[in-house]
Amino acid sequence: MAKLMSEVMLGQLKLAKPLLKSLTIENARKYQDILGELGAKALSHKIGYIPAELTGGAEAEYAVPEQLTGDYAVLYLHGGSYTAGSLAYAKGFGGILADKLGCKVLCLGYRLAPEHPHPAALEDAYSAFKLLEKEYSDKKIVLVGESAGGGLCLALALYLKSRGEHLPACIAALSPWTDLTFTGKSFETNKERDPMLSEEALKYSAELYRGDTPADNPFVSPIYGDYSGFNPVMLMAGSAEILLDDTIMTAKKIASYGVDVTLNIEENMWHAYVLYGTPEAKKALRMIKKFTEENTL
Protein backbone atom coordinates (compact mmCIF):
# COMPACT_ATOMS: atom_id res chain seq x y z
CA MET A 1 0.00 0.00 0.00
CA ALA A 2 2.85 2.40 0.89
CA LYS A 3 4.55 1.76 -2.44
CA LEU A 4 1.25 2.20 -4.30
CA MET A 5 0.65 5.57 -2.63
CA SER A 6 4.05 6.85 -3.74
CA GLU A 7 3.60 5.50 -7.27
CA VAL A 8 0.22 7.25 -7.60
CA MET A 9 1.71 10.53 -6.43
CA LEU A 10 4.65 10.09 -8.80
CA GLY A 11 2.21 9.67 -11.69
CA GLN A 12 0.34 12.82 -10.69
CA LEU A 13 3.56 14.81 -10.54
CA LYS A 14 4.57 13.62 -14.01
CA LEU A 15 1.23 14.75 -15.40
CA ALA A 16 1.65 18.17 -13.80
CA LYS A 17 5.27 18.67 -14.93
CA PRO A 18 4.50 20.35 -18.30
CA LEU A 19 2.21 22.82 -16.53
CA LEU A 20 4.73 23.59 -13.78
CA LYS A 21 7.49 24.00 -16.36
CA SER A 22 5.45 26.65 -18.20
CA LEU A 23 4.69 28.78 -15.12
CA THR A 24 5.99 32.33 -15.02
CA ILE A 25 7.94 33.36 -11.93
CA GLU A 26 4.90 35.27 -10.70
CA ASN A 27 2.62 32.26 -11.06
CA ALA A 28 5.20 29.90 -9.56
CA ARG A 29 5.29 32.14 -6.52
CA LYS A 30 1.49 32.10 -6.22
CA TYR A 31 1.44 28.30 -6.58
CA GLN A 32 4.05 27.77 -3.88
CA ASP A 33 2.36 30.21 -1.51
CA ILE A 34 -0.95 28.36 -1.87
CA LEU A 35 0.75 25.08 -1.02
CA GLY A 36 2.37 26.63 2.05
CA GLU A 37 -0.86 28.22 3.23
CA LEU A 38 -2.71 24.91 2.91
CA GLY A 39 0.00 23.14 4.89
CA ALA A 40 0.01 25.74 7.66
CA LYS A 41 -3.79 25.67 7.85
CA ALA A 42 -3.79 21.88 8.23
CA LEU A 43 -1.47 22.24 11.24
CA SER A 44 -3.22 25.24 12.82
CA HIS A 45 -4.60 23.14 15.67
CA LYS A 46 -1.09 22.01 16.66
CA ILE A 47 1.27 24.79 15.59
CA GLY A 48 1.29 28.47 16.50
CA TYR A 49 3.15 31.12 14.51
CA ILE A 50 4.90 34.06 16.16
CA PRO A 51 6.34 36.98 14.13
CA ALA A 52 10.10 37.49 14.28
CA GLU A 53 11.86 40.73 13.49
CA LEU A 54 14.97 40.58 11.31
CA THR A 55 17.43 43.19 10.18
CA GLY A 56 17.35 43.74 6.42
CA GLY A 57 13.60 43.54 5.97
CA ALA A 58 13.09 39.82 5.29
CA GLU A 59 9.97 38.25 6.78
CA ALA A 60 10.18 35.49 9.37
CA GLU A 61 7.99 33.70 11.88
CA TYR A 62 8.56 31.07 14.53
CA ALA A 63 6.55 27.88 14.16
CA VAL A 64 5.97 26.68 17.72
CA PRO A 65 4.48 23.25 18.51
CA GLU A 66 1.84 22.81 21.17
CA GLN A 67 4.12 20.27 22.83
CA LEU A 68 7.59 21.83 22.93
CA THR A 69 9.83 18.85 23.72
CA GLY A 70 13.08 19.77 21.98
CA ASP A 71 15.56 22.14 23.62
CA TYR A 72 17.08 23.18 20.27
CA ALA A 73 15.87 25.34 17.39
CA VAL A 74 15.77 24.93 13.62
CA LEU A 75 16.35 27.57 10.98
CA TYR A 76 14.33 26.39 8.00
CA LEU A 77 15.27 27.63 4.52
CA HIS A 78 12.74 26.79 1.80
CA GLY A 79 13.25 25.78 -1.82
CA GLY A 80 12.03 27.44 -4.99
CA SER A 81 15.13 27.90 -7.16
CA TYR A 82 15.85 31.18 -5.34
CA THR A 83 13.07 32.79 -7.40
CA ALA A 84 9.90 31.58 -5.64
CA GLY A 85 8.69 30.89 -2.12
CA SER A 86 7.67 33.47 0.46
CA LEU A 87 7.14 33.27 4.21
CA ALA A 88 3.68 31.83 3.49
CA TYR A 89 5.32 28.92 1.69
CA ALA A 90 8.03 28.45 4.32
CA LYS A 91 5.45 28.15 7.09
CA GLY A 92 4.00 25.02 5.46
CA PHE A 93 6.96 22.66 5.83
CA GLY A 94 8.35 24.72 8.69
CA GLY A 95 5.22 23.84 10.63
CA ILE A 96 5.63 20.16 9.79
CA LEU A 97 9.21 20.28 11.10
CA ALA A 98 8.07 21.95 14.32
CA ASP A 99 5.39 19.31 14.78
CA LYS A 100 7.60 16.31 14.05
CA LEU A 101 10.73 17.54 15.83
CA GLY A 102 8.95 19.12 18.79
CA CYS A 103 11.05 22.28 18.65
CA LYS A 104 10.85 25.91 17.59
CA VAL A 105 11.40 26.43 13.87
CA LEU A 106 12.29 29.83 12.47
CA CYS A 107 10.65 30.02 9.03
CA LEU A 108 12.36 32.53 6.77
CA GLY A 109 10.92 34.27 3.73
CA TYR A 110 14.24 35.38 2.27
CA ARG A 111 14.41 37.88 -0.59
CA LEU A 112 14.11 36.40 -4.07
CA ALA A 113 15.73 36.84 -7.46
CA PRO A 114 15.56 38.49 -9.90
CA GLU A 115 14.53 41.50 -7.80
CA HIS A 116 17.14 40.58 -5.18
CA PRO A 117 20.01 38.48 -6.58
CA HIS A 118 22.86 37.00 -4.55
CA PRO A 119 23.87 37.79 -1.84
CA ALA A 120 20.40 38.90 -0.65
CA ALA A 121 19.17 35.40 0.31
CA LEU A 122 22.46 34.65 2.08
CA GLU A 123 22.32 37.93 3.98
CA ASP A 124 18.78 37.16 5.12
CA ALA A 125 19.73 33.65 6.22
CA TYR A 126 22.65 35.10 8.17
CA SER A 127 20.34 37.63 9.85
CA ALA A 128 17.98 34.81 10.85
CA PHE A 129 20.83 32.73 12.26
CA LYS A 130 22.05 35.69 14.34
CA LEU A 131 18.51 36.13 15.69
CA LEU A 132 18.48 32.52 16.88
CA GLU A 133 21.88 33.02 18.51
CA LYS A 134 20.28 35.55 20.86
CA GLU A 135 18.26 32.73 22.43
CA TYR A 136 20.24 29.56 21.66
CA SER A 137 23.89 28.57 21.69
CA ASP A 138 25.41 27.43 18.41
CA LYS A 139 25.30 23.86 19.75
CA LYS A 140 21.51 24.11 19.81
CA ILE A 141 20.90 25.60 16.34
CA VAL A 142 20.15 23.30 13.39
CA LEU A 143 19.87 24.24 9.72
CA VAL A 144 17.29 22.43 7.60
CA GLY A 145 16.42 23.20 3.99
CA GLU A 146 15.31 21.60 0.74
CA SER A 147 16.40 22.24 -2.85
CA ALA A 148 17.73 25.81 -3.11
CA GLY A 149 17.16 26.07 0.63
CA GLY A 150 19.38 23.04 1.19
CA GLY A 151 22.13 24.68 -0.81
CA LEU A 152 21.58 27.91 1.11
CA CYS A 153 22.00 26.05 4.42
CA LEU A 154 25.45 24.91 3.32
CA ALA A 155 26.31 28.34 1.90
CA LEU A 156 25.29 29.97 5.18
CA ALA A 157 27.53 27.66 7.19
CA LEU A 158 30.42 28.35 4.80
CA TYR A 159 29.77 32.07 5.20
CA LEU A 160 29.77 31.77 8.99
CA LYS A 161 33.08 29.92 8.80
CA SER A 162 34.59 32.59 6.54
CA ARG A 163 33.74 35.19 9.20
CA GLY A 164 35.25 33.10 11.99
CA GLU A 165 31.86 32.68 13.66
CA HIS A 166 30.23 29.71 15.36
CA LEU A 167 28.85 26.98 13.08
CA PRO A 168 25.42 25.34 13.49
CA ALA A 169 25.24 22.14 15.52
CA CYS A 170 24.32 20.19 12.37
CA ILE A 171 22.78 20.58 8.93
CA ALA A 172 20.08 18.53 7.20
CA ALA A 173 20.00 19.36 3.46
CA LEU A 174 17.21 17.70 1.49
CA SER A 175 17.68 17.37 -2.28
CA PRO A 176 20.08 20.32 -2.07
CA TRP A 177 20.90 22.41 -5.13
CA THR A 178 24.63 22.83 -4.59
CA ASP A 179 26.22 23.13 -8.04
CA LEU A 180 25.12 26.04 -10.20
CA THR A 181 27.81 25.09 -12.72
CA PHE A 182 25.70 22.03 -13.61
CA THR A 183 28.43 19.36 -13.69
CA GLY A 184 26.28 16.47 -12.42
CA LYS A 185 25.64 13.61 -14.84
CA SER A 186 22.18 13.05 -13.37
CA PHE A 187 20.91 16.08 -15.31
CA GLU A 188 21.09 13.76 -18.30
CA THR A 189 20.66 10.29 -16.79
CA ASN A 190 17.53 11.30 -14.83
CA LYS A 191 16.16 13.70 -17.42
CA GLU A 192 13.18 11.48 -18.24
CA ARG A 193 12.71 10.09 -14.73
CA ASP A 194 12.46 13.39 -12.85
CA PRO A 195 8.75 14.31 -12.56
CA MET A 196 9.35 17.87 -11.43
CA LEU A 197 12.57 19.61 -12.47
CA SER A 198 14.18 20.50 -15.78
CA GLU A 199 17.76 21.58 -16.40
CA GLU A 200 16.55 24.39 -18.63
CA ALA A 201 14.41 25.95 -15.90
CA LEU A 202 17.14 25.58 -13.28
CA LYS A 203 19.72 27.24 -15.53
CA TYR A 204 17.38 30.18 -16.04
CA SER A 205 16.87 30.54 -12.29
CA ALA A 206 20.61 30.18 -11.68
CA GLU A 207 21.37 33.10 -13.99
CA LEU A 208 18.77 35.26 -12.25
CA TYR A 209 20.02 34.34 -8.80
CA ARG A 210 23.77 34.63 -9.11
CA GLY A 211 23.78 37.87 -11.10
CA ASP A 212 27.41 38.94 -11.54
CA THR A 213 28.73 36.37 -9.07
CA PRO A 214 30.71 33.50 -10.66
CA ALA A 215 28.81 30.22 -10.67
CA ASP A 216 31.64 28.43 -8.85
CA ASN A 217 31.63 30.85 -5.91
CA PRO A 218 31.13 28.62 -2.82
CA PHE A 219 28.45 30.94 -1.46
CA VAL A 220 26.47 30.31 -4.68
CA SER A 221 27.58 26.73 -5.37
CA PRO A 222 28.52 25.27 -1.96
CA ILE A 223 29.89 22.15 -3.62
CA TYR A 224 33.07 24.24 -4.10
CA GLY A 225 33.38 25.08 -0.39
CA ASP A 226 35.96 24.18 2.26
CA TYR A 227 34.18 22.09 4.90
CA SER A 228 37.04 21.58 7.33
CA GLY A 229 35.84 21.94 10.90
CA PHE A 230 32.16 21.43 10.07
CA ASN A 231 29.77 19.68 12.41
CA PRO A 232 27.73 16.67 11.15
CA VAL A 233 25.78 16.97 7.91
CA MET A 234 22.88 14.85 6.66
CA LEU A 235 22.08 14.81 2.94
CA MET A 236 18.98 13.25 1.38
CA ALA A 237 17.74 12.88 -2.19
CA GLY A 238 15.54 10.74 -4.40
CA SER A 239 17.16 8.43 -6.92
CA ALA A 240 14.90 9.75 -9.71
CA GLU A 241 15.80 13.45 -9.54
CA ILE A 242 18.13 15.41 -11.79
CA LEU A 243 19.81 16.93 -8.70
CA LEU A 244 20.84 13.48 -7.47
CA ASP A 245 24.49 14.06 -8.33
CA ASP A 246 24.48 17.41 -6.56
CA THR A 247 23.69 15.50 -3.37
CA ILE A 248 26.13 12.63 -3.95
CA MET A 249 29.03 14.84 -5.04
CA THR A 250 28.47 17.21 -2.13
CA ALA A 251 28.46 14.31 0.34
CA LYS A 252 31.78 13.12 -1.06
CA LYS A 253 33.23 16.63 -0.95
CA ILE A 254 32.21 17.20 2.67
CA ALA A 255 33.44 13.75 3.72
CA SER A 256 36.83 14.49 2.12
CA TYR A 257 37.39 17.04 4.89
CA GLY A 258 36.85 14.42 7.59
CA VAL A 259 33.35 15.64 8.43
CA ASP A 260 30.70 13.20 9.68
CA VAL A 261 28.29 12.86 6.72
CA THR A 262 25.09 10.85 6.52
CA LEU A 263 23.85 10.20 2.98
CA ASN A 264 20.42 8.73 2.24
CA ILE A 265 19.22 8.11 -1.33
CA GLU A 266 15.60 6.93 -1.46
CA GLU A 267 14.92 4.66 -4.42
CA ASN A 268 12.43 5.84 -7.06
CA MET A 269 11.65 9.04 -5.16
CA TRP A 270 11.58 12.51 -6.62
CA HIS A 271 12.99 15.93 -5.81
CA ALA A 272 12.33 17.11 -2.24
CA TYR A 273 10.13 14.07 -1.63
CA VAL A 274 10.32 14.75 2.11
CA LEU A 275 7.67 17.45 1.67
CA TYR A 276 4.98 15.17 0.23
CA GLY A 277 3.55 13.16 3.12
CA THR A 278 4.38 9.73 1.66
CA PRO A 279 5.58 6.83 3.81
CA GLU A 280 9.10 7.58 2.54
CA ALA A 281 8.71 11.20 3.62
CA LYS A 282 7.58 10.15 7.10
CA LYS A 283 10.60 7.85 7.32
CA ALA A 284 12.86 10.74 6.31
CA LEU A 285 11.35 12.99 8.99
CA ARG A 286 12.04 10.32 11.62
CA MET A 287 15.65 10.19 10.41
CA ILE A 288 15.95 13.98 10.61
CA LYS A 289 14.54 13.96 14.15
CA LYS A 290 17.02 11.31 15.27
CA PHE A 291 19.89 13.13 13.56
CA THR A 292 19.09 16.53 15.07
CA GLU A 293 18.51 15.15 18.56
CA GLU A 294 21.79 13.23 18.53
CA ASN A 295 23.75 16.31 17.49
CA THR A 296 22.21 18.87 19.85
CA LEU A 297 22.83 17.08 23.13
Coordinates of C-alpha atoms in Angstrom, one line a residue, residues 82-184:
Y82 CA 15.9 31.2 -5.3
T83 CA 13.1 32.8 -7.4
A84 CA 9.9 31.6 -5.6
G85 CA 8.7 30.9 -2.1
S86 CA 7.7 33.5 0.5
L87 CA 7.1 33.3 4.2
A88 CA 3.7 31.8 3.5
Y89 CA 5.3 28.9 1.7
A90 CA 8.0 28.5 4.3
K91 CA 5.4 28.2 7.1
G92 CA 4.0 25.0 5.5
F93 CA 7.0 22.7 5.8
G94 CA 8.3 24.7 8.7
G95 CA 5.2 23.8 10.6
I96 CA 5.6 20.2 9.8
L97 CA 9.2 20.3 11.1
A98 CA 8.1 22.0 14.3
D99 CA 5.4 19.3 14.8
K100 CA 7.6 16.3 14.1
L101 CA 10.7 17.5 15.8
G102 CA 8.9 19.1 18.8
C103 CA 11.0 22.3 18.7
K104 CA 10.9 25.9 17.6
V105 CA 11.4 26.4 13.9
L106 CA 12.3 29.8 12.5
C107 CA 10.7 30.0 9.0
L108 CA 12.4 32.5 6.8
G109 CA 10.9 34.3 3.7
Y110 CA 14.2 35.4 2.3
R111 CA 14.4 37.9 -0.6
L112 CA 14.1 36.4 -4.1
A113 CA 15.7 36.8 -7.5
P114 CA 15.6 38.5 -9.9
E115 CA 14.5 41.5 -7.8
H116 CA 17.1 40.6 -5.2
P117 CA 20.0 38.5 -6.6
H118 CA 22.9 37.0 -4.5
P119 CA 23.9 37.8 -1.8
A120 CA 20.4 38.9 -0.6
A121 CA 19.2 35.4 0.3
L122 CA 22.5 34.6 2.1
E123 CA 22.3 37.9 4.0
D124 CA 18.8 37.2 5.1
A125 CA 19.7 33.7 6.2
Y126 CA 22.7 35.1 8.2
S127 CA 20.3 37.6 9.8
A128 CA 18.0 34.8 10.9
F129 CA 20.8 32.7 12.3
K130 CA 22.0 35.7 14.3
L131 CA 18.5 36.1 15.7
L132 CA 18.5 32.5 16.9
E133 CA 21.9 33.0 18.5
K134 CA 20.3 35.6 20.9
E135 CA 18.3 32.7 22.4
Y136 CA 20.2 29.6 21.7
S137 CA 23.9 28.6 21.7
D138 CA 25.4 27.4 18.4
K139 CA 25.3 23.9 19.8
K140 CA 21.5 24.1 19.8
I141 CA 20.9 25.6 16.3
V142 CA 20.1 23.3 13.4
L143 CA 19.9 24.2 9.7
V144 CA 17.3 22.4 7.6
G145 CA 16.4 23.2 4.0
E146 CA 15.3 21.6 0.7
S147 CA 16.4 22.2 -2.9
A148 CA 17.7 25.8 -3.1
G149 CA 17.2 26.1 0.6
G150 CA 19.4 23.0 1.2
G151 CA 22.1 24.7 -0.8
L152 CA 21.6 27.9 1.1
C153 CA 22.0 26.0 4.4
L154 CA 25.4 24.9 3.3
A155 CA 26.3 28.3 1.9
L156 CA 25.3 30.0 5.2
A157 CA 27.5 27.7 7.2
L158 CA 30.4 28.4 4.8
Y159 CA 29.8 32.1 5.2
L160 CA 29.8 31.8 9.0
K161 CA 33.1 29.9 8.8
S162 CA 34.6 32.6 6.5
R163 CA 33.7 35.2 9.2
G164 CA 35.3 33.1 12.0
E165 CA 31.9 32.7 13.7
H166 CA 30.2 29.7 15.4
L167 CA 28.8 27.0 13.1
P168 CA 25.4 25.3 13.5
A169 CA 25.2 22.1 15.5
C170 CA 24.3 20.2 12.4
I171 CA 22.8 20.6 8.9
A172 CA 20.1 18.5 7.2
A173 CA 20.0 19.4 3.5
L174 CA 17.2 17.7 1.5
S175 CA 17.7 17.4 -2.3
P176 CA 20.1 20.3 -2.1
W177 CA 20.9 22.4 -5.1
T178 CA 24.6 22.8 -4.6
D179 CA 26.2 23.1 -8.0
L180 CA 25.1 26.0 -10.2
T181 CA 27.8 25.1 -12.7
F182 CA 25.7 22.0 -13.6
T183 CA 28.4 19.4 -13.7
G184 CA 26.3 16.5 -12.4

